[in-house]
Amino acid sequence: MSTPRVDYGTLFAATPSPYLVLAPDLQIVAVNDAYLQAAGRTREELVGRYLFEVHPDNPDDPAATGVSNVAASLDRVLRTKQPDTMAVQKYDLAVTGRPGVFQERWWSPVNTPVLGPGGEVQWIIHRVEDMTDFMLSRPLRAEPGIAATELGGGGIEAELFTRAQDLQVLNEELRHAHDWERRTALALQAVMLHSPDLAGHSEIAVRYMPATRSLNVCGDWYDVVDLPDEKFTVAVGDVVGHGLEAAAVMGMLRSALSAAVRAISEPGKAMDVLSGYARTFESALATTAVKAVVDRRNRRITYTSAGHLPPVLCRPDGTTVLLDQATDPPLGALTDQRPRPQATVHYMPGDTLVLYTDGLVERRGEDIDAGLLRLTDAVARHARLSPDDLADTLLTRLGVADGGPDDIALIIVRL
């Protein structure tokens, strides 16, 4: 039995709740019959016009906030790409055919984004419920000297309305506080991740993606450091956790390793220094990191890993090698004095070196080997792309082009 085709246009027109559809520039592109009835307008009066041109504030009400409140909600939807539910709004409507005459109206609005194929906001669905009869049938404000409990049944509604308005103000304050905290965190992280030597390496591409649902700051890091004798080092690391605390620990560890490798060219010994430093504060324990020194003169890579996933070395013909011959436990886990291992592998011009953190390959409920196989297959298939194109391709192929549940740091080096 075949499923009958749904006529979504007819369905939208018949929906009992009032709806209109807005373009990102807030022009009205569609309305349903219930909205026309609630607003007392015709479709010709609304479609194709700017929302606040047909629904301005009442000029005779100096306390009118309808336009500013709805505009702020729509702006949040465009910025966050998330639905926004508003408190009950007093938003008077202009009476058709009577210029300058407004009718008192109360609305309960919800604004919902509709995303296009590229993730952009393509439309906004503006749904409202007309609360006018309910609000006008009950006293909203007590006269001076009269307690809310003396208003009878209307006192509860008045209290609920007042609390709804207070909650909207509080939510707006929280949004501003969150935005300020996020901007501060991003500025701090930009300073901590500054890698001046990276600018001199057109053959290196980096990608840095904090976990979704975070402050856009994370505990992963990357680094590129130039060394004498035609050498340079690349590194990635992963601090447990997300947010500001993890980012602060990341900054300390990254700086310590960057300083150590400038004084100690052997990656194993430099990682030993970092491991000793990590033991001095608890929040750095269990951090993983991998560092590789690229010797361009002798065409070799010397690497070491502190509990981190292995880098991938890929030949131009698509042959891949996991650099997993020098792995020890995470930072701070060793208490004996034996040096961390390091291993050396030779490379040929045109080879590609890939360092990454676990957010690129790990998936909940899946063995890590499946993620590594997915990564090596993707690198092998696209080994001839430029480092920048390869970085973007890997994020797409591994399903994290728009971020994932964990932080991601990625370095691509064309050798």
Tab-separated table of C-alpha atoms in Angstrom, residues 169-350:
chain	number	residue	atom	x	y	z
A	169	VAL	CA	14.606	40.235	31.240
A	170	LEU	CA	16.681	37.740	33.239
A	171	ASN	CA	17.170	35.511	30.195
A	172	GLU	CA	18.396	38.492	28.206
A	173	GLU	CA	20.885	39.360	30.951
A	174	LEU	CA	22.098	35.760	31.012
A	175	ARG	CA	22.554	35.797	27.228
A	176	HIS	CA	24.691	38.926	27.464
A	177	ALA	CA	26.738	37.387	30.285
A	178	HIS	CA	27.242	34.188	28.288
A	179	ASP	CA	28.298	36.167	25.194
A	180	TRP	CA	30.788	38.155	27.260
A	181	GLU	CA	32.214	34.990	28.827
A	182	ARG	CA	32.495	33.345	25.419
A	183	ARG	CA	34.263	36.364	23.871
A	184	THR	CA	36.680	36.470	26.807
A	185	ALA	CA	37.375	32.743	26.502
A	186	LEU	CA	37.976	32.966	22.754
A	187	ALA	CA	40.371	35.892	23.189
A	188	LEU	CA	42.261	33.971	25.880
A	189	GLN	CA	42.434	30.857	23.752
A	190	ALA	CA	43.648	32.780	20.691
A	191	VAL	CA	46.580	34.064	22.751
A	192	MET	CA	47.360	30.612	24.159
A	193	LEU	CA	47.291	28.985	20.710
A	194	HIS	CA	49.393	31.649	18.994
A	195	SER	CA	52.040	29.849	16.923
A	196	PRO	CA	54.232	32.460	15.196
A	197	ASP	CA	56.361	29.881	13.360
A	198	LEU	CA	53.287	28.452	11.615
A	199	ALA	CA	53.075	31.476	9.314
A	200	GLY	CA	56.316	30.389	7.621
A	201	HIS	CA	54.974	26.962	6.666
A	202	SER	CA	52.701	27.019	3.643
A	203	GLU	CA	52.997	23.228	3.582
A	204	ILE	CA	51.170	22.924	6.920
A	205	ALA	CA	47.409	23.207	7.477
A	206	VAL	CA	45.770	23.237	10.917
A	207	ARG	CA	42.145	22.920	11.997
A	208	TYR	CA	40.852	23.615	15.496
A	209	MET	CA	37.230	22.825	16.380
A	210	PRO	CA	35.872	22.940	19.943
A	211	ALA	CA	33.114	20.499	20.809
A	212	THR	CA	29.599	21.511	19.922
A	213	ARG	CA	27.491	22.744	22.874
A	214	SER	CA	30.615	24.217	24.473
A	215	LEU	CA	31.806	27.799	24.970
A	216	ASN	CA	33.845	27.326	21.775
A	217	VAL	CA	36.941	26.789	23.883
A	218	CYS	CA	38.563	23.456	24.537
A	219	GLY	CA	41.457	21.516	25.990
A	220	ASP	CA	42.965	20.309	22.715
A	221	TRP	CA	45.977	22.084	21.293
A	222	TYR	CA	48.398	22.155	18.374
A	223	ASP	CA	51.842	23.708	17.960
A	224	VAL	CA	54.485	24.281	15.295
A	225	VAL	CA	58.031	25.262	16.318
A	226	ASP	CA	61.029	25.924	14.076
A	227	LEU	CA	64.348	24.425	15.202
A	228	PRO	CA	67.958	24.866	13.978
A	229	ASP	CA	69.506	22.718	11.235
A	230	GLU	CA	66.438	22.671	8.959
A	231	LYS	CA	64.209	21.012	11.540
A	232	PHE	CA	60.780	21.840	12.865
A	233	THR	CA	58.424	20.162	15.277
A	234	VAL	CA	54.671	19.642	15.233
A	235	ALA	CA	52.564	18.539	18.179
A	236	VAL	CA	48.975	17.999	19.278
A	237	GLY	CA	47.622	17.336	22.753
A	238	ASP	CA	44.360	16.636	24.542
A	239	VAL	CA	43.485	17.720	28.089
A	240	VAL	CA	40.588	15.869	29.712
A	241	GLY	CA	37.404	17.961	29.745
A	242	HIS	CA	36.053	21.028	27.970
A	243	GLY	CA	35.523	24.697	28.696
A	244	LEU	CA	37.619	27.300	30.464
A	245	GLU	CA	39.367	25.034	32.974
A	246	ALA	CA	40.520	22.596	30.296
A	247	ALA	CA	41.610	25.519	28.088
A	248	ALA	CA	43.692	26.993	30.929
A	249	VAL	CA	45.457	23.674	31.516
A	250	MET	CA	45.958	23.330	27.774
A	251	GLY	CA	47.666	26.732	27.640
A	252	MET	CA	50.100	25.832	30.427
A	253	LEU	CA	51.030	22.445	28.970
A	254	ARG	CA	51.355	23.751	25.423
A	255	SER	CA	53.655	26.561	26.553
A	256	ALA	CA	55.758	24.165	28.646
A	257	LEU	CA	56.225	21.716	25.765
A	258	SER	CA	56.967	24.523	23.313
A	259	ALA	CA	59.685	25.835	25.637
A	260	ALA	CA	61.073	22.354	26.328
A	261	VAL	CA	61.459	21.424	22.675
A	262	ARG	CA	63.362	24.630	21.970
A	263	ALA	CA	65.923	23.604	24.603
A	264	ILE	CA	65.809	19.817	24.047
A	265	SER	CA	65.497	18.743	20.415
A	266	GLU	CA	64.852	15.062	21.214
A	267	PRO	CA	61.045	14.682	21.435
A	268	GLY	CA	61.213	11.891	24.043
A	269	LYS	CA	63.221	13.986	26.480
A	270	ALA	CA	61.060	17.037	25.853
A	271	MET	CA	57.963	14.944	26.624
A	272	ASP	CA	59.622	13.770	29.856
A	273	VAL	CA	59.986	17.394	30.926
A	274	LEU	CA	56.323	18.019	30.158
A	275	SER	CA	55.247	14.887	32.044
A	276	GLY	CA	57.113	16.035	35.147
A	277	TYR	CA	55.437	19.424	34.883
A	278	ALA	CA	52.012	17.792	34.479
A	279	ARG	CA	52.461	15.938	37.771
A	280	THR	CA	52.533	19.252	39.635
A	281	PHE	CA	48.771	19.866	39.188
A	282	GLU	CA	46.002	17.280	39.243
A	283	SER	CA	43.923	18.679	36.378
A	284	ALA	CA	46.776	17.974	33.941
A	285	LEU	CA	46.972	14.254	34.734
A	286	ALA	CA	45.822	11.857	31.999
A	287	THR	CA	46.570	14.461	29.312
A	288	THR	CA	47.734	12.849	26.080
A	289	ALA	CA	50.133	14.368	23.553
A	290	VAL	CA	52.203	13.437	20.533
A	291	LYS	CA	55.211	15.311	19.166
A	292	ALA	CA	57.172	14.794	15.945
A	293	VAL	CA	60.439	16.447	14.884
A	294	VAL	CA	60.785	16.724	11.108
A	295	ASP	CA	64.405	16.748	9.882
A	296	ARG	CA	64.231	18.104	6.338
A	297	ARG	CA	67.972	17.759	5.720
A	298	ASN	CA	67.987	14.005	6.410
A	299	ARG	CA	64.322	13.376	5.486
A	300	ARG	CA	63.338	11.687	8.712
A	301	ILE	CA	60.685	12.051	11.397
A	302	THR	CA	61.451	11.375	15.053
A	303	TYR	CA	58.358	11.083	17.223
A	304	THR	CA	57.079	10.177	20.670
A	305	SER	CA	53.598	9.726	22.110
A	306	ALA	CA	52.241	10.098	25.639
A	307	GLY	CA	49.150	7.909	25.423
A	308	HIS	CA	47.998	9.624	22.229
A	309	LEU	CA	46.554	8.167	19.041
A	310	PRO	CA	49.254	7.461	16.423
A	311	PRO	CA	50.074	9.973	13.676
A	312	VAL	CA	49.515	8.835	10.088
A	313	LEU	CA	52.275	8.948	7.465
A	314	CYS	CA	50.892	8.620	3.947
A	315	ARG	CA	52.852	8.092	0.713
A	316	PRO	CA	51.692	9.734	-2.549
A	317	ASP	CA	50.528	6.320	-3.794
A	318	GLY	CA	48.099	6.043	-0.857
A	319	THR	CA	50.153	3.683	1.311
A	320	THR	CA	49.677	4.610	4.977
A	321	VAL	CA	51.752	3.891	8.081
A	322	LEU	CA	50.646	4.423	11.680
A	323	LEU	CA	53.484	5.890	13.744
A	324	ASP	CA	52.841	3.740	16.820
A	325	GLN	CA	56.318	2.503	17.765
A	326	ALA	CA	57.023	4.998	20.574
A	327	THR	CA	53.958	5.157	22.814
A	328	ASP	CA	53.965	5.435	26.611
A	329	PRO	CA	51.179	6.243	29.109
A	330	PRO	CA	49.663	9.754	29.316
A	331	LEU	CA	51.420	12.679	30.978
A	332	GLY	CA	52.060	12.351	34.703
A	333	ALA	CA	51.319	8.615	34.752
A	334	LEU	CA	54.950	7.460	35.015
A	335	THR	CA	56.889	7.825	38.260
A	336	ASP	CA	60.087	5.934	37.376
A	337	GLN	CA	63.061	7.623	35.804
A	338	ARG	CA	63.269	5.672	32.551
A	339	PRO	CA	63.160	7.978	29.499
A	340	ARG	CA	60.153	8.014	27.237
A	341	PRO	CA	60.722	6.120	23.974
A	342	GLN	CA	61.076	7.806	20.619
A	343	ALA	CA	61.212	6.292	17.152
A	344	THR	CA	62.450	7.458	13.752
A	345	VAL	CA	60.989	6.871	10.308
A	346	HIS	CA	62.247	8.129	6.954
A	347	TYR	CA	60.015	9.962	4.510
A	348	MET	CA	60.123	10.925	0.842
A	349	PRO	CA	59.207	14.292	-0.698
A	350	GLY	CA	55.455	14.405	-1.258
